[in-house]
mmCIF file of C-alpha atoms and ligand atoms in Angstrom:
data_model
loop_
_atom_site.group_PDB
_atom_site.id
_atom_site.type_symbol
_atom_site.label_atom_id
_atom_site.label_comp_id
_atom_site.label_asym_id
_atom_site.label_seq_id
_atom_site.Cartn_x
_atom_site.Cartn_y
_atom_site.Cartn_z
ATOM 1 C CA UNK A 1101 0.000 0.000 0.000
ATOM 2 C CA UNK A 1102 1.277 3.527 -0.819
ATOM 3 C CA UNK A 1103 2.390 5.620 2.133
ATOM 4 C CA UNK A 1104 0.340 8.721 3.021
ATOM 5 C CA UNK A 1105 2.590 11.749 3.487
ATOM 6 C CA UNK A 1106 -0.263 14.260 3.612
ATOM 7 C CA UNK A 1107 -0.861 15.802 7.019
ATOM 8 C CA UNK A 1108 -4.203 17.158 8.198
ATOM 9 C CA UNK A 1109 -3.889 20.864 8.975
ATOM 10 C CA UNK A 1110 -5.431 23.041 11.696
ATOM 11 C CA UNK A 1111 -4.044 26.185 13.280
ATOM 12 C CA UNK A 1112 -4.718 29.564 14.820
ATOM 13 C CA UNK A 1113 -5.166 32.950 13.142
ATOM 14 C CA UNK A 1114 -4.355 36.037 15.192
ATOM 15 C CA UNK A 1115 -2.175 39.094 15.626
ATOM 16 C CA UNK A 1116 -0.059 39.235 17.687
ATOM 17 C CA UNK A 1117 0.046 35.447 17.801
ATOM 18 C CA UNK A 1118 3.713 34.472 18.246
ATOM 19 C CA UNK A 1119 3.374 33.917 22.020
ATOM 20 C CA UNK A 1120 0.191 31.826 21.815
ATOM 21 C CA UNK A 1121 1.006 28.433 23.440
ATOM 22 C CA UNK A 1122 -1.931 26.457 21.981
ATOM 23 C CA UNK A 1123 0.172 24.969 19.171
ATOM 24 C CA UNK A 1124 2.532 23.249 21.609
ATOM 25 C CA UNK A 1125 -0.450 21.703 23.418
ATOM 26 C CA UNK A 1126 -2.223 20.509 20.242
ATOM 27 C CA UNK A 1127 0.944 19.197 18.563
ATOM 28 C CA UNK A 1128 1.773 17.188 21.706
ATOM 29 C CA UNK A 1129 -1.758 15.776 21.630
ATOM 30 C CA UNK A 1130 -1.562 14.816 17.938
ATOM 31 C CA UNK A 1131 1.756 13.025 18.542
ATOM 32 C CA UNK A 1132 0.411 11.181 21.594
ATOM 33 C CA UNK A 1133 -2.728 10.117 19.708
ATOM 34 C CA UNK A 1134 -0.634 8.933 16.732
ATOM 35 C CA UNK A 1135 -2.336 11.389 14.362
ATOM 36 C CA UNK A 1136 -0.540 12.883 11.358
ATOM 37 C CA UNK A 1137 -1.985 16.330 12.077
ATOM 38 C CA UNK A 1138 -0.211 19.706 12.291
ATOM 39 C CA UNK A 1139 -1.185 22.886 14.177
ATOM 40 C CA UNK A 1140 0.154 26.094 12.584
ATOM 41 C CA UNK A 1141 0.424 29.364 14.513
ATOM 42 C CA UNK A 1142 -0.315 31.983 11.840
ATOM 43 C CA UNK A 1143 -0.042 35.767 11.929
ATOM 44 C CA UNK A 1144 -3.129 37.150 10.130
ATOM 45 C CA UNK A 1145 -3.859 40.880 9.898
ATOM 46 C CA UNK A 1146 -7.500 42.020 10.192
ATOM 47 C CA UNK A 1147 -7.584 43.157 6.550
ATOM 48 C CA UNK A 1148 -6.479 39.634 5.464
ATOM 49 C CA UNK A 1149 -8.895 37.575 7.551
ATOM 50 C CA UNK A 1150 -11.300 36.757 4.686
ATOM 51 C CA UNK A 1151 -8.434 35.692 2.424
ATOM 52 C CA UNK A 1152 -6.958 33.577 5.238
ATOM 53 C CA UNK A 1153 -10.292 31.738 5.677
ATOM 54 C CA UNK A 1154 -10.532 31.195 1.892
ATOM 55 C CA UNK A 1155 -6.903 30.029 1.844
ATOM 56 C CA UNK A 1156 -7.610 27.530 4.619
ATOM 57 C CA UNK A 1157 -10.475 26.141 2.523
ATOM 58 C CA UNK A 1158 -8.267 25.990 -0.573
ATOM 59 C CA UNK A 1159 -5.620 24.037 1.361
ATOM 60 C CA UNK A 1160 -8.194 21.665 2.908
ATOM 61 C CA UNK A 1161 -7.611 22.748 6.528
ATOM 62 C CA UNK A 1162 -9.782 20.665 8.869
ATOM 63 C CA UNK A 1163 -10.437 23.745 11.003
ATOM 64 C CA UNK A 1164 -8.792 26.616 12.847
ATOM 65 C CA UNK A 1165 -8.806 28.654 16.048
ATOM 66 C CA UNK A 1166 -9.263 32.408 16.215
ATOM 67 C CA UNK A 1167 -7.628 34.664 18.740
ATOM 68 C CA UNK A 1168 -7.313 38.418 19.212
ATOM 69 C CA UNK A 1169 -8.633 40.348 17.237
ATOM 70 C CA UNK A 1170 -10.596 37.931 15.000
ATOM 71 C CA UNK A 1171 -13.168 36.189 17.248
ATOM 72 C CA UNK A 1172 -16.098 38.405 16.174
ATOM 73 C CA UNK A 1173 -14.787 39.577 12.790
ATOM 74 C CA UNK A 1174 -14.575 36.001 11.468
ATOM 75 C CA UNK A 1175 -18.361 35.413 11.676
ATOM 76 C CA UNK A 1176 -19.299 36.888 8.229
ATOM 77 C CA UNK A 1177 -16.699 34.588 6.638
ATOM 78 C CA UNK A 1178 -18.310 31.396 8.027
ATOM 79 C CA UNK A 1179 -21.210 29.265 6.766
ATOM 80 C CA UNK A 1180 -22.900 28.640 10.128
ATOM 81 C CA UNK A 1181 -22.634 28.904 13.917
ATOM 82 C CA UNK A 1182 -23.244 26.531 16.819
ATOM 83 C CA UNK A 1183 -25.911 27.508 19.368
ATOM 84 C CA UNK A 1184 -23.223 28.616 21.824
ATOM 85 C CA UNK A 1185 -21.302 30.696 19.298
ATOM 86 C CA UNK A 1186 -24.580 32.361 18.267
ATOM 87 C CA UNK A 1187 -25.399 33.181 21.902
ATOM 88 C CA UNK A 1188 -21.891 34.397 22.674
ATOM 89 C CA UNK A 1189 -21.543 36.335 19.423
ATOM 90 C CA UNK A 1190 -17.935 35.201 18.980
ATOM 91 C CA UNK A 1191 -16.079 32.189 17.580
ATOM 92 C CA UNK A 1192 -12.801 30.688 18.777
ATOM 93 C CA UNK A 1193 -12.922 27.358 16.916
ATOM 94 C CA UNK A 1194 -13.982 26.597 13.339
ATOM 95 C CA UNK A 1195 -14.556 23.144 11.902
ATOM 96 C CA UNK A 1196 -15.079 22.059 8.304
ATOM 97 C CA UNK A 1197 -18.320 20.057 8.203
ATOM 98 C CA UNK A 1198 -19.389 18.662 4.795
ATOM 99 C CA UNK A 1199 -17.848 21.578 2.896
ATOM 100 C CA UNK A 1200 -19.051 24.272 5.318
ATOM 101 C CA UNK A 1201 -17.099 26.285 7.887
ATOM 102 C CA UNK A 1202 -19.023 25.993 11.180
ATOM 103 C CA UNK A 1203 -18.069 28.363 14.029
ATOM 104 C CA UNK A 1204 -18.012 27.139 17.624
ATOM 105 C CA UNK A 1205 -16.968 28.707 20.901
ATOM 106 C CA UNK A 1206 -15.145 26.407 23.298
ATOM 107 C CA UNK A 1207 -13.889 29.066 25.766
ATOM 108 C CA UNK A 1208 -16.936 28.981 28.033
ATOM 109 C CA UNK A 1209 -17.290 25.209 27.706
ATOM 110 C CA UNK A 1210 -13.645 24.905 28.709
ATOM 111 C CA UNK A 1211 -14.305 26.983 31.816
ATOM 112 C CA UNK A 1212 -17.338 24.898 32.725
ATOM 113 C CA UNK A 1213 -15.497 21.617 32.217
ATOM 114 C CA UNK A 1214 -12.771 22.837 34.588
ATOM 115 C CA UNK A 1215 -15.363 23.924 37.159
ATOM 116 C CA UNK A 1216 -17.041 20.517 37.029
ATOM 117 C CA UNK A 1217 -14.072 18.159 36.577
ATOM 118 C CA UNK A 1218 -11.156 19.940 38.301
ATOM 119 C CA UNK A 1219 -13.064 21.761 41.051
ATOM 120 C CA UNK A 1220 -16.004 19.361 41.440
ATOM 121 C CA UNK A 1221 -18.558 22.186 41.319
ATOM 122 C CA UNK A 1222 -21.847 21.698 39.438
ATOM 123 C CA UNK A 1223 -22.946 25.191 38.319
ATOM 124 C CA UNK A 1224 -26.675 24.310 38.279
ATOM 125 C CA UNK A 1225 -28.513 26.361 40.914
ATOM 126 C CA UNK A 1226 -25.387 28.303 41.946
ATOM 127 C CA UNK A 1227 -25.151 32.064 42.547
ATOM 128 C CA UNK A 1228 -22.256 33.457 40.573
ATOM 129 C CA UNK A 1229 -20.511 36.840 40.611
ATOM 130 C CA UNK A 1230 -18.418 37.440 37.483
ATOM 131 C CA UNK A 1231 -16.014 40.357 37.119
ATOM 132 C CA UNK A 1232 -15.511 41.509 33.531
ATOM 133 C CA UNK A 1233 -17.622 41.868 30.387
ATOM 134 C CA UNK A 1234 -15.168 41.295 27.503
ATOM 135 C CA UNK A 1235 -14.829 38.280 25.219
ATOM 136 C CA UNK A 1236 -13.907 35.713 27.873
ATOM 137 C CA UNK A 1237 -16.652 36.978 30.193
ATOM 138 C CA UNK A 1238 -19.253 36.705 27.414
ATOM 139 C CA UNK A 1239 -18.315 33.085 26.729
ATOM 140 C CA UNK A 1240 -18.297 32.138 30.423
ATOM 141 C CA UNK A 1241 -21.603 33.932 31.098
ATOM 142 C CA UNK A 1242 -23.386 32.219 28.204
ATOM 143 C CA UNK A 1243 -22.268 28.757 29.326
ATOM 144 C CA UNK A 1244 -23.157 29.433 32.970
ATOM 145 C CA UNK A 1245 -26.661 30.385 31.824
ATOM 146 C CA UNK A 1246 -26.942 27.256 29.642
ATOM 147 C CA UNK A 1247 -25.829 25.262 32.730
ATOM 148 C CA UNK A 1248 -28.782 26.722 34.720
ATOM 149 C CA UNK A 1249 -27.093 28.909 37.332
ATOM 150 C CA UNK A 1250 -29.643 30.421 39.721
ATOM 151 C CA UNK A 1251 -28.244 33.964 39.481
ATOM 152 C CA UNK A 1252 -25.440 35.656 37.567
ATOM 153 C CA UNK A 1253 -24.176 39.078 38.632
ATOM 154 C CA UNK A 1254 -21.870 40.810 36.147
ATOM 155 C CA UNK A 1255 -19.557 43.465 37.594
ATOM 156 C CA UNK A 1256 -17.625 45.626 35.150
ATOM 157 C CA UNK A 1257 -15.673 48.893 35.074
ATOM 158 C CA UNK A 1258 -17.273 50.188 31.877
ATOM 159 C CA UNK A 1259 -21.045 50.432 32.346
ATOM 160 C CA UNK A 1260 -21.666 50.421 28.608
ATOM 161 C CA UNK A 1261 -19.938 47.060 28.071
ATOM 162 C CA UNK A 1262 -21.342 45.440 31.226
ATOM 163 C CA UNK A 1263 -24.933 46.523 30.533
ATOM 164 C CA UNK A 1264 -24.588 45.520 26.890
ATOM 165 C CA UNK A 1265 -23.593 41.969 27.822
ATOM 166 C CA UNK A 1266 -26.329 41.608 30.429
ATOM 167 C CA UNK A 1267 -29.114 43.027 28.241
ATOM 168 C CA UNK A 1268 -28.088 40.888 25.276
ATOM 169 C CA UNK A 1269 -27.978 37.619 27.237
ATOM 170 C CA UNK A 1270 -31.181 38.458 29.122
ATOM 171 C CA UNK A 1271 -33.033 39.120 25.864
ATOM 172 C CA UNK A 1272 -31.718 35.937 24.250
ATOM 173 C CA UNK A 1273 -32.227 33.581 27.237
ATOM 174 C CA UNK A 1274 -34.529 35.212 29.834
ATOM 175 C CA UNK A 1275 -31.953 34.209 32.479
ATOM 176 C CA UNK A 1276 -31.655 35.778 35.944
ATOM 177 C CA UNK A 1277 -28.672 37.981 35.130
ATOM 178 C CA UNK A 1278 -27.974 41.462 36.503
ATOM 179 C CA UNK A 1279 -25.376 44.176 36.012
ATOM 180 C CA UNK A 1280 -23.586 45.969 38.866
ATOM 181 C CA UNK A 1281 -21.208 48.843 38.235
ATOM 182 C CA UNK A 1282 -17.895 48.251 40.027
ATOM 183 C CA UNK A 1283 -18.411 49.869 43.466
ATOM 184 C CA UNK A 1284 -15.851 52.322 44.830
ATOM 185 C CA UNK A 1285 -13.482 51.505 46.541
ATOM 186 C CA UNK A 1286 -14.090 47.771 46.097
ATOM 187 C CA UNK A 1287 -16.620 45.044 45.416
ATOM 188 C CA UNK A 1288 -18.282 43.409 48.411
ATOM 189 C CA UNK A 1289 -19.803 39.997 47.687
ATOM 190 C CA UNK A 1290 -23.400 38.953 48.451
ATOM 191 C CA UNK A 1291 -23.231 36.508 51.375
ATOM 192 C CA UNK A 1292 -24.880 33.716 49.359
ATOM 193 C CA UNK A 1293 -22.244 33.798 46.569
ATOM 194 C CA UNK A 1294 -21.162 30.283 45.518
ATOM 195 C CA UNK A 1295 -18.710 31.126 42.730
ATOM 196 C CA UNK A 1296 -16.580 34.222 42.019
ATOM 197 C CA UNK A 1297 -15.034 34.479 38.545
ATOM 198 C CA UNK A 1298 -12.379 36.929 37.394
ATOM 199 C CA UNK A 1299 -12.927 37.305 33.646
ATOM 200 C CA UNK A 1300 -11.099 40.636 33.440
ATOM 201 C CA UNK A 1301 -7.486 40.818 32.304
ATOM 202 C CA UNK A 1302 -6.399 42.219 35.687
ATOM 203 C CA UNK A 1303 -3.374 40.251 36.945
ATOM 204 C CA UNK A 1304 -2.262 39.202 33.452
ATOM 205 C CA UNK A 1305 1.499 39.200 32.819
ATOM 206 C CA UNK A 1306 3.378 41.554 33.138
ATOM 207 C CA UNK A 1307 1.003 43.216 35.667
ATOM 208 C CA UNK A 1308 1.225 40.240 38.004
ATOM 209 C CA UNK A 1309 0.971 42.320 41.194
ATOM 210 C CA UNK A 1310 -2.494 43.582 40.183
ATOM 211 C CA UNK A 1311 -5.694 42.102 41.537
ATOM 212 C CA UNK A 1312 -9.375 42.983 40.907
ATOM 213 C CA UNK A 1313 -10.727 45.267 43.625
ATOM 214 C CA UNK A 1314 -12.833 42.772 45.521
ATOM 215 C CA UNK A 1315 -13.059 42.425 49.298
ATOM 216 C CA UNK A 1316 -12.341 38.741 49.920
ATOM 217 C CA UNK A 1317 -13.254 39.215 53.600
ATOM 218 C CA UNK A 1318 -16.884 39.346 52.402
ATOM 219 C CA UNK A 1319 -16.581 35.900 50.751
ATOM 220 C CA UNK A 1320 -18.610 33.113 52.379
ATOM 221 C CA UNK A 1321 -16.465 30.149 53.518
ATOM 222 C CA UNK A 1322 -17.615 27.630 50.884
ATOM 223 C CA UNK A 1323 -17.150 29.964 47.908
ATOM 224 C CA UNK A 1324 -14.772 29.066 45.070
ATOM 225 C CA UNK A 1325 -12.649 31.719 43.321
ATOM 226 C CA UNK A 1326 -11.922 31.144 39.615
ATOM 227 C CA UNK A 1327 -9.544 33.113 37.404
ATOM 228 C CA UNK A 1328 -9.598 33.202 33.575
ATOM 229 C CA UNK A 1329 -6.093 34.690 33.594
ATOM 230 C CA UNK A 1330 -3.651 31.849 32.845
ATOM 231 C CA UNK A 1331 -0.375 33.733 32.684
ATOM 232 C CA UNK A 1332 0.590 33.512 35.478
ATOM 233 C CA UNK A 1333 -1.463 30.516 36.595
ATOM 234 C CA UNK A 1334 -1.032 31.584 40.223
ATOM 235 C CA UNK A 1335 -2.530 35.092 40.145
ATOM 236 C CA UNK A 1336 -2.530 37.496 43.055
ATOM 237 C CA UNK A 1337 -6.304 36.951 43.341
ATOM 238 C CA UNK A 1338 -5.958 33.176 43.654
ATOM 239 C CA UNK A 1339 -3.038 33.444 46.082
ATOM 240 C CA UNK A 1340 -5.009 35.794 48.331
ATOM 241 C CA UNK A 1341 -8.121 33.624 48.093
ATOM 242 C CA UNK A 1342 -6.179 30.515 49.141
ATOM 243 C CA UNK A 1343 -4.569 32.433 51.995
ATOM 244 C CA UNK A 1344 -8.125 33.073 53.252
ATOM 245 C CA UNK A 1345 -8.922 29.345 53.046
ATOM 246 C CA UNK A 1346 -11.050 29.618 49.889
ATOM 247 C CA UNK A 1347 -10.994 27.034 47.107
ATOM 248 C CA UNK A 1348 -9.592 28.159 43.737
ATOM 249 C CA UNK A 1349 -9.549 27.230 40.038
ATOM 250 C CA UNK A 1350 -6.871 28.660 37.751
ATOM 251 C CA UNK A 1351 -7.085 29.812 34.116
ATOM 252 C CA UNK A 1352 -4.893 26.951 32.889
ATOM 253 C CA UNK A 1353 -7.790 24.604 33.468
ATOM 254 C CA UNK A 1354 -10.054 26.643 31.122
ATOM 255 C CA UNK A 1355 -7.269 26.908 28.536
ATOM 256 C CA UNK A 1356 -6.547 23.175 28.531
ATOM 257 C CA UNK A 1357 -10.199 22.157 28.318
ATOM 258 C CA UNK A 1358 -11.061 24.583 25.496
ATOM 259 C CA UNK A 1359 -8.190 22.893 23.639
ATOM 260 C CA UNK A 1360 -9.386 19.410 24.612
ATOM 261 C CA UNK A 1361 -12.873 20.206 23.278
ATOM 262 C CA UNK A 1362 -11.357 21.668 20.075
ATOM 263 C CA UNK A 1363 -9.145 18.586 19.554
ATOM 264 C CA UNK A 1364 -12.149 16.280 19.901
ATOM 265 C CA UNK A 1365 -14.325 18.441 17.609
ATOM 266 C CA UNK A 1366 -11.708 18.370 14.847
ATOM 267 C CA UNK A 1367 -10.392 14.805 15.074
ATOM 268 C CA UNK A 1368 -13.319 12.855 16.531
ATOM 269 C CA UNK A 1369 -10.715 11.159 18.760
ATOM 270 C CA UNK A 1370 -10.691 11.280 22.589
ATOM 271 C CA UNK A 1371 -8.105 13.883 23.595
ATOM 272 C CA UNK A 1372 -5.054 12.851 25.643
ATOM 273 C CA UNK A 1373 -5.881 15.340 28.398
ATOM 274 C CA UNK A 1374 -2.882 14.736 30.629
ATOM 275 C CA UNK A 1375 -0.467 15.158 27.715
ATOM 276 C CA UNK A 1376 -2.177 18.453 26.849
ATOM 277 C CA UNK A 1377 -2.074 19.709 30.453
ATOM 278 C CA UNK A 1378 1.596 18.785 30.815
ATOM 279 C CA UNK A 1379 2.538 20.379 27.479
ATOM 280 C CA UNK A 1380 0.821 23.631 28.413
ATOM 281 C CA UNK A 1381 2.347 23.688 31.888
ATOM 282 C CA UNK A 1382 5.795 23.110 30.354
ATOM 283 C CA UNK A 1383 5.270 26.106 28.066
ATOM 284 C CA UNK A 1384 3.825 28.482 30.652
ATOM 285 C CA UNK A 1385 5.454 27.432 33.889
ATOM 286 C CA UNK A 1386 8.547 25.593 32.618
HETATM 287 P P1 LIG B 128 -11.194 41.814 26.767
HETATM 288 O O1 LIG B 128 -10.215 42.858 26.379
HETATM 289 O O2 LIG B 128 -12.281 41.446 25.803
HETATM 290 O O3 LIG B 128 -11.913 42.245 28.151
HETATM 291 C C1 LIG B 128 -11.146 42.713 29.240
HETATM 292 C C2 LIG B 128 -12.032 42.874 30.469
HETATM 293 O O4 LIG B 128 -11.183 43.233 31.556
HETATM 294 C C3 LIG B 128 -13.088 43.963 30.364
HETATM 295 O O5 LIG B 128 -14.212 43.618 31.117
HETATM 296 C C4 LIG B 128 -12.356 45.163 30.984
HETATM 297 O O6 LIG B 128 -13.229 46.126 31.541
HETATM 298 C C5 LIG B 128 -11.622 44.480 32.114
HETATM 299 N N1 LIG B 128 -10.460 45.238 32.583
HETATM 300 C C6 LIG B 128 -9.235 45.289 31.994
HETATM 301 N N2 LIG B 128 -8.410 46.070 32.728
HETATM 302 C C7 LIG B 128 -9.145 46.533 33.789
HETATM 303 C C8 LIG B 128 -8.840 47.345 34.908
HETATM 304 N N3 LIG B 128 -7.629 47.873 35.075
HETATM 305 N N4 LIG B 128 -9.828 47.585 35.811
HETATM 306 C C9 LIG B 128 -11.057 47.054 35.664
HETATM 307 N N5 LIG B 128 -11.405 46.254 34.609
HETATM 308 C C10 LIG B 128 -10.453 45.981 33.697
HETATM 309 O O7 LIG B 128 -10.328 40.535 27.148
HETATM 310 P P2 LIG B 128 -10.786 38.994 27.135
HETATM 311 O O8 LIG B 128 -12.151 38.902 27.674
HETATM 312 O O9 LIG B 128 -10.483 38.403 25.818
HETATM 313 O O10 LIG B 128 -9.731 38.356 28.155
HETATM 314 C C11 LIG B 128 -9.835 38.578 29.557
HETATM 315 C C12 LIG B 128 -8.840 37.680 30.275
HETATM 316 O O11 LIG B 128 -9.214 36.316 30.082
HETATM 317 C C13 LIG B 128 -7.412 37.807 29.718
HETATM 318 O O12 LIG B 128 -6.512 37.754 30.798
HETATM 319 C C14 LIG B 128 -7.240 36.574 28.843
HETATM 320 O O13 LIG B 128 -5.896 36.143 28.798
HETATM 321 C C15 LIG B 128 -8.100 35.578 29.612
HETATM 322 N N6 LIG B 128 -8.593 34.483 28.773
HETATM 323 C C16 LIG B 128 -8.371 33.221 29.234
HETATM 324 C C17 LIG B 128 -8.787 32.147 28.529
HETATM 325 C C18 LIG B 128 -8.506 30.801 29.066
HETATM 326 O O14 LIG B 128 -8.708 29.813 28.340
HETATM 327 N N7 LIG B 128 -8.051 30.685 30.323
HETATM 328 C C19 LIG B 128 -9.512 32.278 27.239
HETATM 329 C C20 LIG B 128 -9.734 33.672 26.856
HETATM 330 C C21 LIG B 128 -9.269 34.717 27.607
HETATM 331 P P3 LIG B 128 -13.792 47.355 30.656
HETATM 332 O O15 LIG B 128 -14.956 46.805 29.872
HETATM 333 O O16 LIG B 128 -14.177 48.352 31.657
HETATM 334 O O17 LIG B 128 -12.645 47.804 29.765
#
C-alpha cells in the first residue's frame, strides 16, 4: 500500500500570535494520539482575515482557532454557527463540516469543564458573581446560563460594556442575570455567593501584582474563586483567596479544556488530556 505523506492541517489565526502556546499543546496531543496532524500558529492581519479563511479552505484545513482580534470579525466569513457561538456572538474554533465552515466557541465550555471536573462544582442552581464583560466573560456567562445557574451578577468597570452583555444575554435567554457597576473603593460579595469568577485581564502578565478590587473578607467560607487569567497561573487573586482558606480554580484549566474540546471536535478522537495539560504547563510554567 502507498504511504500517506499528507498531514491534516489546523491552526490559529491572530495578531499578535507568536506567544500563543496552543500549538505546543495541540501538537503534543496529535503526537500522543498517533495522528498525522499539524497545528500552525499563523499571523493574520485584520484586513487579510477573509483571504486567510478562503486560503484555509483551498488548502483543505480541517479547522482553525481564532484569537485576538478575530473572534467576532470572522463570523461573516463562516457558513454557520453553533448555538453557543450564536449566543456568545464570537467564535474561537472553526470546523469544516461537509464543505461548510461551522463556528463554535469552546472558551466557556472549557471553563465549565474545569469547574465541574477539576473543582467538582456543578454550576446548576449556583449564585455566581463574574467580574468583567469582555470576550472571555461573554463566553463564560453564556455557558453558565446554559448550565442553569440560579443567578449571575456581572460586575464591570465600563457600564456600557457590562450593561450591553447583560441586556443581550437576558433578551436571548430570559436568564436571571444582573449588572452591577464596580463599586468604589471595592466590590463586596453577596453573602450567598457560591462562585466568584475573574474574567477581566487584571493580573495578566506583566502586571502580576495587580488584583481585581474585591473584598475577599466578604466571601462566604464555601465559595470558590476562579480566574480566567492563565499567565501567570497563580494570580494574586488566587493566592489571596487561598490564603483566606477559599478554594480556587486557575485559568490553565479553562485553557486546557477549550483545547481538549477543540481537539475532539476536529479529530473525533478522545483527547489525551494529561499530555495536553503537561505540554501547556511546560510552556507556561517551565
Ligand atoms: P477583553 O479585552 O475582551 O476584556 C477585558 C475585560 O477586563 C473587560 O471587562 C475590561 O473592563 C476588564 N479590565 C481590563 N483592565 C481593567 C482594569 N484595570 N480595571 C477594571 N477592569 C479591567 O479581554 P478577554 O475577555 O479576551 O480576556 C480577559 C482575560 O481572560 C485575559 O486575561 C485573557 O488572557 C483571559 N482568557 C483566558 C482564557 C482561558 O482559556 N483561560 C480564554 C480567553 C481569555 P472594561 O470593559 O471596563 O474595559
